[in-house]
Tab-separated table of C-alpha atoms and ligand atoms in Angstrom:
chain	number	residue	atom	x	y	z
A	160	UNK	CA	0.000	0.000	0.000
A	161	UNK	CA	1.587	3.570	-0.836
A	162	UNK	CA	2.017	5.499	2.240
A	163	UNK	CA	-0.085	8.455	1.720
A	164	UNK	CA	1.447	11.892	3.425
A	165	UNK	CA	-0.877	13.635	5.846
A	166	UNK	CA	-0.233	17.746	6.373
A	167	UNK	CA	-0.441	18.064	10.016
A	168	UNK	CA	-2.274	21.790	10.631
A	169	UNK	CA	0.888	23.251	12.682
A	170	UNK	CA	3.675	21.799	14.006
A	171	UNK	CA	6.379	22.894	16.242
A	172	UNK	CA	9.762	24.303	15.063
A	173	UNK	CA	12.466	22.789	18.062
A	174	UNK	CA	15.623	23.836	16.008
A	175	UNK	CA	17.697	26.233	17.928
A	176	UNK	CA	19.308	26.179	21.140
A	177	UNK	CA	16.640	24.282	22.575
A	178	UNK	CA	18.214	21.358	23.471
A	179	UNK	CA	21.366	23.118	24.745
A	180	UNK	CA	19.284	24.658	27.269
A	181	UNK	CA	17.794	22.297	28.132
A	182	UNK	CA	20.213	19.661	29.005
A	183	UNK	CA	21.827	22.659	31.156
A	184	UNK	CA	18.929	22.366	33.140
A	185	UNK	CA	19.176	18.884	33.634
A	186	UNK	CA	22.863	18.762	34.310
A	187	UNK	CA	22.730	21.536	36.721
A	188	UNK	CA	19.289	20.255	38.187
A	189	UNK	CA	17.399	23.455	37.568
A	190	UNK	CA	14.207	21.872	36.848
A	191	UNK	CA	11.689	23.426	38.497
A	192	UNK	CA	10.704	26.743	38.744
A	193	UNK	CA	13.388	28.605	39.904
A	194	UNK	CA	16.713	29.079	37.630
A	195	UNK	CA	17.932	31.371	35.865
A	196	UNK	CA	16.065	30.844	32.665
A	197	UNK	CA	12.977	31.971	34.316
A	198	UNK	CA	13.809	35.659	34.298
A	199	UNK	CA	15.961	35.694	30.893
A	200	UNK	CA	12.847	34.371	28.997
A	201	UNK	CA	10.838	37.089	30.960
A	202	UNK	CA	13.152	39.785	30.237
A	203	UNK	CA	13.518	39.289	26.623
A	204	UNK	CA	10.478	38.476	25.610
A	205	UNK	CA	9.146	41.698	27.636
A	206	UNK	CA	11.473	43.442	25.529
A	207	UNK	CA	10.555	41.673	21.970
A	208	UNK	CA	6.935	42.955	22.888
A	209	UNK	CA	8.636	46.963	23.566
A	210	UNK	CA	7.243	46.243	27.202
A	211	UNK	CA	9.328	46.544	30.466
A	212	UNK	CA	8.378	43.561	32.118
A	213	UNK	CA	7.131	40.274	31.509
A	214	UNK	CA	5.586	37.180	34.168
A	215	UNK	CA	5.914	33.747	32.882
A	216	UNK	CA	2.767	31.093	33.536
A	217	UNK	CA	1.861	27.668	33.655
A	218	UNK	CA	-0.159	28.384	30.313
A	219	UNK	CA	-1.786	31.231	28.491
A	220	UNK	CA	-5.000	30.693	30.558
A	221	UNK	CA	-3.393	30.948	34.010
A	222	UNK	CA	-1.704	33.911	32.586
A	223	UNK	CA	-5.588	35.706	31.613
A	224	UNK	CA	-6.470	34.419	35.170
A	225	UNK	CA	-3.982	36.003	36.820
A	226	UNK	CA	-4.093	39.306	35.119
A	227	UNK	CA	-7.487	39.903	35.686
A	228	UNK	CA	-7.217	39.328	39.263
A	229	UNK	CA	-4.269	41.613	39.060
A	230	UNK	CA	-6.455	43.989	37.589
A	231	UNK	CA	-8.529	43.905	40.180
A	232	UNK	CA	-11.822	42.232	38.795
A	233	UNK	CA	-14.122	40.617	41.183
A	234	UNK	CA	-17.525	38.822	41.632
A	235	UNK	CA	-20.235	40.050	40.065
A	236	UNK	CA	-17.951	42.354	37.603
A	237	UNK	CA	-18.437	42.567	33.703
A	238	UNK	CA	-15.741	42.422	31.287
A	239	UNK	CA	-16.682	42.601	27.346
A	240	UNK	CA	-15.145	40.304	25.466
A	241	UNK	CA	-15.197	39.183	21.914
A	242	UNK	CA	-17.490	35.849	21.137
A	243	UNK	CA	-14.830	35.014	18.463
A	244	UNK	CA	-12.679	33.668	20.479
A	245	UNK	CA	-10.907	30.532	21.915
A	246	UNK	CA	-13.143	29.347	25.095
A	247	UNK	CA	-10.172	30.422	27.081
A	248	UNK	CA	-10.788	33.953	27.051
A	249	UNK	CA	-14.571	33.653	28.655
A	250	UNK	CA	-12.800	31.072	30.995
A	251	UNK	CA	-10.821	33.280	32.637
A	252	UNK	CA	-13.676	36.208	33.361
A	253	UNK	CA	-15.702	33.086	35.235
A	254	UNK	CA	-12.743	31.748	37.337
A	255	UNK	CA	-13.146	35.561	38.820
A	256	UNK	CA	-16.691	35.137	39.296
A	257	UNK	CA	-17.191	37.720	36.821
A	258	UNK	CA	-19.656	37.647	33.841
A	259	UNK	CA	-18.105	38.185	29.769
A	260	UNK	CA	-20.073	40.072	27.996
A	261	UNK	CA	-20.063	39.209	24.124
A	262	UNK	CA	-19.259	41.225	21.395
A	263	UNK	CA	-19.645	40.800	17.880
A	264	UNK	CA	-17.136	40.915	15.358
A	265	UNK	CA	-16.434	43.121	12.548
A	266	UNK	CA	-16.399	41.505	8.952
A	267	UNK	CA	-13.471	43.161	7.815
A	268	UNK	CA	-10.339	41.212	10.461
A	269	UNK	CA	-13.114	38.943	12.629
A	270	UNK	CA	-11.698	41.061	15.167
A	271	UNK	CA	-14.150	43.066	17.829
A	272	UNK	CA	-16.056	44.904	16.692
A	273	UNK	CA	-15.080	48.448	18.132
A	274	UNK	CA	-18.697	49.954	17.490
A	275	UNK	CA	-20.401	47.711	19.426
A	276	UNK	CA	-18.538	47.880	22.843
A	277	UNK	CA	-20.477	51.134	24.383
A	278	UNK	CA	-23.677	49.850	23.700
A	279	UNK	CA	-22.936	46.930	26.234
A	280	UNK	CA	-20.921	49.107	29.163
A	281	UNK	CA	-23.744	48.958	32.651
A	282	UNK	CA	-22.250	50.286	36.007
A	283	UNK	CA	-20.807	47.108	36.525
A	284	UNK	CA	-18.056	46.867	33.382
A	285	UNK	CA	-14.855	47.049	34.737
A	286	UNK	CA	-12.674	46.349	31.213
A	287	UNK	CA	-12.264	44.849	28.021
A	288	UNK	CA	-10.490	41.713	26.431
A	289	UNK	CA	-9.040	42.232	23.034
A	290	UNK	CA	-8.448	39.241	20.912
A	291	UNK	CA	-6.002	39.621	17.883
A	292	UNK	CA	-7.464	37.033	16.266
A	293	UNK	CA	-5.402	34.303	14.482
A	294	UNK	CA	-2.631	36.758	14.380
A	295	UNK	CA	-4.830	39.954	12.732
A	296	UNK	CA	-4.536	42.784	15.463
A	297	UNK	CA	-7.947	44.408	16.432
A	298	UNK	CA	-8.088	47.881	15.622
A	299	UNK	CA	-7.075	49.603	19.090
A	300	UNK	CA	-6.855	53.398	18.701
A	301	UNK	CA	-10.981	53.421	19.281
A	302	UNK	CA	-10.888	50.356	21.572
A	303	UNK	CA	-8.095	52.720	24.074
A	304	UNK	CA	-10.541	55.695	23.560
A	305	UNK	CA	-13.519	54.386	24.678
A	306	UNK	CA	-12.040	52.570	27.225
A	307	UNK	CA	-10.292	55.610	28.767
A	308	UNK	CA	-13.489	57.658	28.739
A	309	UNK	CA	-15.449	55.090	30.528
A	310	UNK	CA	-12.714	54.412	33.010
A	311	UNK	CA	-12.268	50.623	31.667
A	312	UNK	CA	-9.149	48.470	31.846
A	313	UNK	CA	-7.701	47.082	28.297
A	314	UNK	CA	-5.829	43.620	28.353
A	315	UNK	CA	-4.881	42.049	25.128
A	316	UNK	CA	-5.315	38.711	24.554
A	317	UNK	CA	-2.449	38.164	22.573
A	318	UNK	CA	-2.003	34.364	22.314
A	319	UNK	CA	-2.010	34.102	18.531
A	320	UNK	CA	-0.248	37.362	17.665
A	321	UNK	CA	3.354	37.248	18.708
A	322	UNK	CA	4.692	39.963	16.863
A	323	UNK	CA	1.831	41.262	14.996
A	324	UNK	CA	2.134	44.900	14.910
A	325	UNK	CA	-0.841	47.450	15.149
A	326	UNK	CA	0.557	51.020	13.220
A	327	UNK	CA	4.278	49.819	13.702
A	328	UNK	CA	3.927	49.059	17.280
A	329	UNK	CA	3.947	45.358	18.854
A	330	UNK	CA	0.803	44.346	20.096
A	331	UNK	CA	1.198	43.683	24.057
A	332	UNK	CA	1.947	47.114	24.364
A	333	UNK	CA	-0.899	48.714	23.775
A	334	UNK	CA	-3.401	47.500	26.882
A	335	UNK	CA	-2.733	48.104	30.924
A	336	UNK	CA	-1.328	44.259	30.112
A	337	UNK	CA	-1.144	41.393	28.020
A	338	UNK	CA	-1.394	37.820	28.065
A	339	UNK	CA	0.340	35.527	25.574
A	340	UNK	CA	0.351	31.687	24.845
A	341	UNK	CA	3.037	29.125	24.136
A	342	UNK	CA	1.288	26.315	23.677
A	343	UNK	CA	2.554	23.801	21.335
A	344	UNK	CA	0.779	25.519	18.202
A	345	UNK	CA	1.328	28.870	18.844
A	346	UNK	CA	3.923	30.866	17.219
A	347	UNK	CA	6.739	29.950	19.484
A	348	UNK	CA	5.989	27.836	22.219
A	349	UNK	CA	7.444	26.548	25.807
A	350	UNK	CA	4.980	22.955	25.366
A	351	UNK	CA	2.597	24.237	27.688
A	352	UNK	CA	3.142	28.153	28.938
A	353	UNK	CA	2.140	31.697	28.874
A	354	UNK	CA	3.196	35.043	29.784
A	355	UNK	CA	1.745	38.573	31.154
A	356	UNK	CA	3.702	41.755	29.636
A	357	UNK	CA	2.862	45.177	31.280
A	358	UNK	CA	5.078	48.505	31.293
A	359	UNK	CA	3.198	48.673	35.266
A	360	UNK	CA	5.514	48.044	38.057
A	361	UNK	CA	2.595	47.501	40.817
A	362	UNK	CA	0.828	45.097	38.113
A	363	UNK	CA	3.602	43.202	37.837
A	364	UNK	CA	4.655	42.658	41.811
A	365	UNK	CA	0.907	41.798	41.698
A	366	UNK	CA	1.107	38.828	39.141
A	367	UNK	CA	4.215	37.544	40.879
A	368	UNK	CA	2.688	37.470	44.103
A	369	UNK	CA	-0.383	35.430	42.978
A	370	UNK	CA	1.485	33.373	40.510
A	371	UNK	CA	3.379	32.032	43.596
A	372	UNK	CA	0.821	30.974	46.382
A	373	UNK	CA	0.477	34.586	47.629
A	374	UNK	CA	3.902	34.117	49.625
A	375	UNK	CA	5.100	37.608	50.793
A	376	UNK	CA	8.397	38.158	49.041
A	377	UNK	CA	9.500	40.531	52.290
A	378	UNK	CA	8.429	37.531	54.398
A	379	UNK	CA	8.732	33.728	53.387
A	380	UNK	CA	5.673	31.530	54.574
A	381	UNK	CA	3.842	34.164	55.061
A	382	UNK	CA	0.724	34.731	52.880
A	383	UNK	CA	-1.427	37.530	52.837
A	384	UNK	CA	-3.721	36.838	50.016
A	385	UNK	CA	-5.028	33.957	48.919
A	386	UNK	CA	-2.968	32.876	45.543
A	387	UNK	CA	-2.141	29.848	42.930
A	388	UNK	CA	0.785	27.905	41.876
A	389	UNK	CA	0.801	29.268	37.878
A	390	UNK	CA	4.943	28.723	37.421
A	391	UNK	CA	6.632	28.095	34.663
A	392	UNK	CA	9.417	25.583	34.596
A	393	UNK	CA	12.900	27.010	34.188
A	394	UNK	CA	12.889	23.305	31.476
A	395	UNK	CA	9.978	25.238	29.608
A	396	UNK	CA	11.582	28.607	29.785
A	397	UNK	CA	14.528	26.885	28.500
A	398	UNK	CA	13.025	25.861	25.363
A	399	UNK	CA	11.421	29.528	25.372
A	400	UNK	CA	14.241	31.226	25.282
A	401	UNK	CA	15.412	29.315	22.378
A	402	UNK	CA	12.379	29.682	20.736
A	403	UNK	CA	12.708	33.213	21.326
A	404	UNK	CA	16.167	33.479	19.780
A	405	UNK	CA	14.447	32.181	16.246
A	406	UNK	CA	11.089	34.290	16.189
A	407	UNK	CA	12.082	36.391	13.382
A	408	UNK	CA	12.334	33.490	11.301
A	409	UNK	CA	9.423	32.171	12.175
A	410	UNK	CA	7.566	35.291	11.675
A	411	UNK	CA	8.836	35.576	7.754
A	412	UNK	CA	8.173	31.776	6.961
A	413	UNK	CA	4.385	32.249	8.084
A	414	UNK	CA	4.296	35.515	5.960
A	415	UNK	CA	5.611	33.737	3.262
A	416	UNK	CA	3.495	30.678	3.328
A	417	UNK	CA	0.526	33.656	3.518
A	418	UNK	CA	1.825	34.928	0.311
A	419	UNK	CA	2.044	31.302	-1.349
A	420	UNK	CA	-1.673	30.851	0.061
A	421	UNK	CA	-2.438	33.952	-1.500
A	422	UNK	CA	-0.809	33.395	-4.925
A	423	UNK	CA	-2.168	29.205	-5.115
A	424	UNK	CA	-5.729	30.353	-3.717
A	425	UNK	CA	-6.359	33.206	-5.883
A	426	UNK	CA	-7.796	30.818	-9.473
A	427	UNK	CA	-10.633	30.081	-6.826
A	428	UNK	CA	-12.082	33.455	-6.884
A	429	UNK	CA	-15.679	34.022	-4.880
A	430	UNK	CA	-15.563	30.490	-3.764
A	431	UNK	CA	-13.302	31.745	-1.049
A	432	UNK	CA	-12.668	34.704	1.304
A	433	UNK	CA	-8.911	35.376	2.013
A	434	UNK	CA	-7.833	36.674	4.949
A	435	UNK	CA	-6.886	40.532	4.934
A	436	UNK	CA	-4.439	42.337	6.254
A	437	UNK	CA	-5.776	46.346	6.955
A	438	UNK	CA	-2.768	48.985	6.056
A	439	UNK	CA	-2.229	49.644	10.081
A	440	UNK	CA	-1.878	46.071	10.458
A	441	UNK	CA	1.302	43.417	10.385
A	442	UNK	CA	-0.513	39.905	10.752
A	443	UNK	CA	1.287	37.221	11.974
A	444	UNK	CA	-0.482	34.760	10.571
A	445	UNK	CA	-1.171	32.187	13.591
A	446	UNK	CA	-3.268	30.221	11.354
A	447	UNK	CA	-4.042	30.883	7.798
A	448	UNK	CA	-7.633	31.233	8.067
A	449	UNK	CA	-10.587	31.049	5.079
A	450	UNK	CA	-14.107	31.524	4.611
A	451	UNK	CA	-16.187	29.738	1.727
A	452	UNK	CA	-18.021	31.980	-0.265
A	453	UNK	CA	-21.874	31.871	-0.681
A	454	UNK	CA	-21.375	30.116	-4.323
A	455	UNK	CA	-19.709	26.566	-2.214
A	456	UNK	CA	-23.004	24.413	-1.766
A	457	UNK	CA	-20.876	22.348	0.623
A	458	UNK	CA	-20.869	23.236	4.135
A	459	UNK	CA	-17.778	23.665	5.882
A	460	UNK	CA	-18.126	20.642	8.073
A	461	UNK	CA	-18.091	18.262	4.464
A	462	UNK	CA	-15.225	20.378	3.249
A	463	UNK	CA	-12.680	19.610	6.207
A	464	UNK	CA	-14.092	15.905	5.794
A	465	UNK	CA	-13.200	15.840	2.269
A	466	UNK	CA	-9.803	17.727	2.672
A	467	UNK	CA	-9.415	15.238	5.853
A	468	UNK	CA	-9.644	12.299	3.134
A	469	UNK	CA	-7.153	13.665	0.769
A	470	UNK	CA	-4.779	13.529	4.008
A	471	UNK	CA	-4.893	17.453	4.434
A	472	UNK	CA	-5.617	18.492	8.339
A	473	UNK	CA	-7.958	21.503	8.989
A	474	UNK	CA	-9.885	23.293	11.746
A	475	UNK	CA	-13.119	24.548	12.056
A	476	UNK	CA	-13.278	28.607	13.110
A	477	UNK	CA	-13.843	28.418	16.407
A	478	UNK	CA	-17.891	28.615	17.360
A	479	UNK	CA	-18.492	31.762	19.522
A	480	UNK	CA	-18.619	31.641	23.226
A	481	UNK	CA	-22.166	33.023	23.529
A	482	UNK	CA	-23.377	29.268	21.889
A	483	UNK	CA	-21.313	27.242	23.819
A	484	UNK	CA	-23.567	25.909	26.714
A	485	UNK	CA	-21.936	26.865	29.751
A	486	UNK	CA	-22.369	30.864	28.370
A	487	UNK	CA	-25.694	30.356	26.379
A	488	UNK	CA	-27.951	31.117	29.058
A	489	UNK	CA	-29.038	34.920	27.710
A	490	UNK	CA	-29.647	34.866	24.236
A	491	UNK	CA	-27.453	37.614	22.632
A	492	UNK	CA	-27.220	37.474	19.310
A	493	UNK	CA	-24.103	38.750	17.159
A	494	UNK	CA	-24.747	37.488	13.609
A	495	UNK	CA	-21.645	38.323	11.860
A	496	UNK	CA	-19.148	36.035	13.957
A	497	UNK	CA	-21.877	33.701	13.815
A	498	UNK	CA	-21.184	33.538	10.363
A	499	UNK	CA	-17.656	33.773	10.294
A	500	UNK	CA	-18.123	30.576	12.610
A	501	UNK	CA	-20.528	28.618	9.981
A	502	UNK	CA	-18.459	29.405	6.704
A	503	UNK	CA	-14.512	29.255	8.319
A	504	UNK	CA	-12.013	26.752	8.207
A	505	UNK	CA	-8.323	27.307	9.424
A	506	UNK	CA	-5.383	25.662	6.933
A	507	UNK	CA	-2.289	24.129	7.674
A	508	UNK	CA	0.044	27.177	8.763
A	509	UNK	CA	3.563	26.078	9.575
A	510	UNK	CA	7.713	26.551	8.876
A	511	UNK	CA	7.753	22.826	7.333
A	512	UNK	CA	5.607	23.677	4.523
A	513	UNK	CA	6.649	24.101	0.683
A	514	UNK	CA	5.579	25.783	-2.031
A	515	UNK	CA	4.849	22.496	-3.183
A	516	UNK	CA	2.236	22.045	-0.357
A	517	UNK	CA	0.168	25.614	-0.022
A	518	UNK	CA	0.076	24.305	-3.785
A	519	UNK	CA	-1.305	21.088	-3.243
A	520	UNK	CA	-3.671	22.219	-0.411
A	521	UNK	CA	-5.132	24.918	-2.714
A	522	UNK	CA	-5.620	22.120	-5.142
A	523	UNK	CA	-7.219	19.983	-2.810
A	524	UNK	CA	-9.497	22.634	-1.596
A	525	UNK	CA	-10.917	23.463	-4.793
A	526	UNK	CA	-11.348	19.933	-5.661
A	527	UNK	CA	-13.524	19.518	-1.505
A	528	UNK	CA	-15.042	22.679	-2.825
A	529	UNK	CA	-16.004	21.798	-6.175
A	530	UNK	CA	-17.746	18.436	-5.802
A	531	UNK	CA	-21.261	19.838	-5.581
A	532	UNK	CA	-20.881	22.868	-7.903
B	867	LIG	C1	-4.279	29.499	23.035
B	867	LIG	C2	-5.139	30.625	23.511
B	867	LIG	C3	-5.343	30.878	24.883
B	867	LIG	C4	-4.948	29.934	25.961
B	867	LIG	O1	-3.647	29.572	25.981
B	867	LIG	P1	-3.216	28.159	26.663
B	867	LIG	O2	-1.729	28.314	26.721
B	867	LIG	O3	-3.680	27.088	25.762
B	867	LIG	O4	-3.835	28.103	28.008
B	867	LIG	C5	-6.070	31.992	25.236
B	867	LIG	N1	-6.593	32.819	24.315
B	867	LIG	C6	-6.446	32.610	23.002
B	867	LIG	C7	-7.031	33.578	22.054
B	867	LIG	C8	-5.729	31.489	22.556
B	867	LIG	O5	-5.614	31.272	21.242
């Protein structure tokens, strides 16, 4: 039987100085979460971000956690957040006993939409989430406006948009903080990890303090707040620091592999929408995301099936929060993520691919596309 290749969605780069690091860890037994790769990961990926100071996590949802507490939201508290999201960022509002409020997106980036936010703020909103989506950044000069004149905290949720830029500036620096992933298939990644950047001193000692158990750092043992055990290995900050050291590459093979998209998708006309990229924005394309056009009779479900069968691995846009059952109890509607949701499907988007490949996908997608044209 031929062996038939299978395109894995995203896959991990480990080819730097990752195992170097690593085995320093082990030889010097510097496995846990103290070592001194703790702080240079911190430090320099504070500074990648044009941030002064960074607080590494367990993951990028202990690391939303952990800044909203920081920001001080409570029980009972609303935060607005955008329903096009990973579940993650509605998570972390509930762990607080606080309630997200959805927003809808805007058609243009699937990205909040930024005239829709004051309509939502009661006495009781205390901030907003901003998701860059799959790498796009959300369009923040309005978001920061509003949110100053209603007195509203701004945190990014950066996880998919390591050095996206928003009008030549990094995201992460644009909210009182921001939260970032490094999960195996994000843009550089510790296995399982995360990180809060701020430029806020107080915010910081804040994060640090509940990251580690609430332990005084004047007074060991002693714990004046009640906090959590959200480390991150000095192993995994190890491999983040290596990962670090090879962003920039990373960051021009996913453009690139955009482009080739781009170039290989275009002979499919209407029967697809690309992604954009707005003039203020530098996308750093997380995951190569599409939406079929009205003209594809196929839904998207049959069309990741299909593509599945030709060995070619796909995602499904994420469905917005506001269905999911554990946040569909009030019945808010926001139709244009909703479709989004129904007609989007996320392509392989990672340094291993060809030409050859983005070729072969595109070929393969018009083919899944096609078959009931
Ligand atoms: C991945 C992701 C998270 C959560 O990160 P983990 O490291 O998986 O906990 C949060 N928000 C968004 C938008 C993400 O994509």
């Amino acid at each position: 039987m031929k062996e038939r290749k299978i395109i894995p969605i995203s896959h991990p780069v480990l080819a730097g100085n990752e195992e170097k690091y690593v085995q320093e860890c082990l030889r010097t037994s510097w496995i846990s979460s103290i070592g001194r790769f703790v702080p240079l990961f911190e430090e320099a990926f504070a500074r990648f971000c044009g941030v002064a100071y960074g607080v590494a996590t367990s993951s990028g949802t202990t690391a939303l956690h952990l800044a909203l507490l920081a920001l001080g939201v409570k029980e009972g508290d609303e935060v607005l957040v955008p329903t096009l999201t990973y579940v993650a960022t509605a998570n972390a509002v509930r762990y607080c006993g606080a309630h997200p409020v959805f927003i809808d997106s805007e058609p243009r980036t699937w990205n909040l939409d930024p005239g829709r936010l004051e309509e939502h703020i009661t006495p009781r909103t205390r901030g907003i989430i901003v998701v860059h989506l799959y790498g796009h950044p959300a369009d923040m000069d309005p978001i920061l406006e509003l949110a100053r004149r209603h007195g509203l905290f701004v945190l990014e949720d950066a996880a998919q948009a390591h050095g996206a830029e928003y009008r030549g500036r990094k995201v992460g620096s644009f909210g009182a903080a921001a939260v970032f992933s490094f999960f195996g298939n994000k843009i550089i990644t510790t296995g399982e990890g995360g990180m809060v950047v701020t430029n806020d001193v107080a915010l910081r000692d804040k994060l640090r303090l509940l990251r580690g158990q609430g332990m005084d750092p004047e007074r060991r043992y002693w714990f004046p707040v009640v906090g959590y055990n959200y480390r991150l290995t000095n192993l995994q900050a190890a491999i983040g620091l290596a990962q670090l050291e090879q962003i920039q590459s990373r960051l021009q093979e996913r453009r690139q592999i955009a482009q080739w998209y781009q170039k290989h998708l275009a002979p499919l006309g209407d029967r697809l929408v690309l992604p954009r990229e707005e003039s203020w924005a530098r996308h750093s394309f997380w995951m190569y995301t599409v939406l079929l056009g009205d003209r594809v009779k196929r839904s998207r479900d049959e069309v990741i099936d299909a593509l599945a069968e030709m060995g070619i691995e796909t995602r499904p846009v994420f469905y917005p929060v506001h269905v999911l059952p554990p946040y569909s109890g009030n019945s808010s509607r926001c139709p244009v993520a909703e479709a989004i949701a129904a007609r989007g499907l996320s392509l392989p988007t990672h340094s291993l691919l060809s030409e050859e490949d983005v070729s072969y996908i595109a070929t393969c997608l018009k083919r899944a596309c096609e078959e009931s044209d």
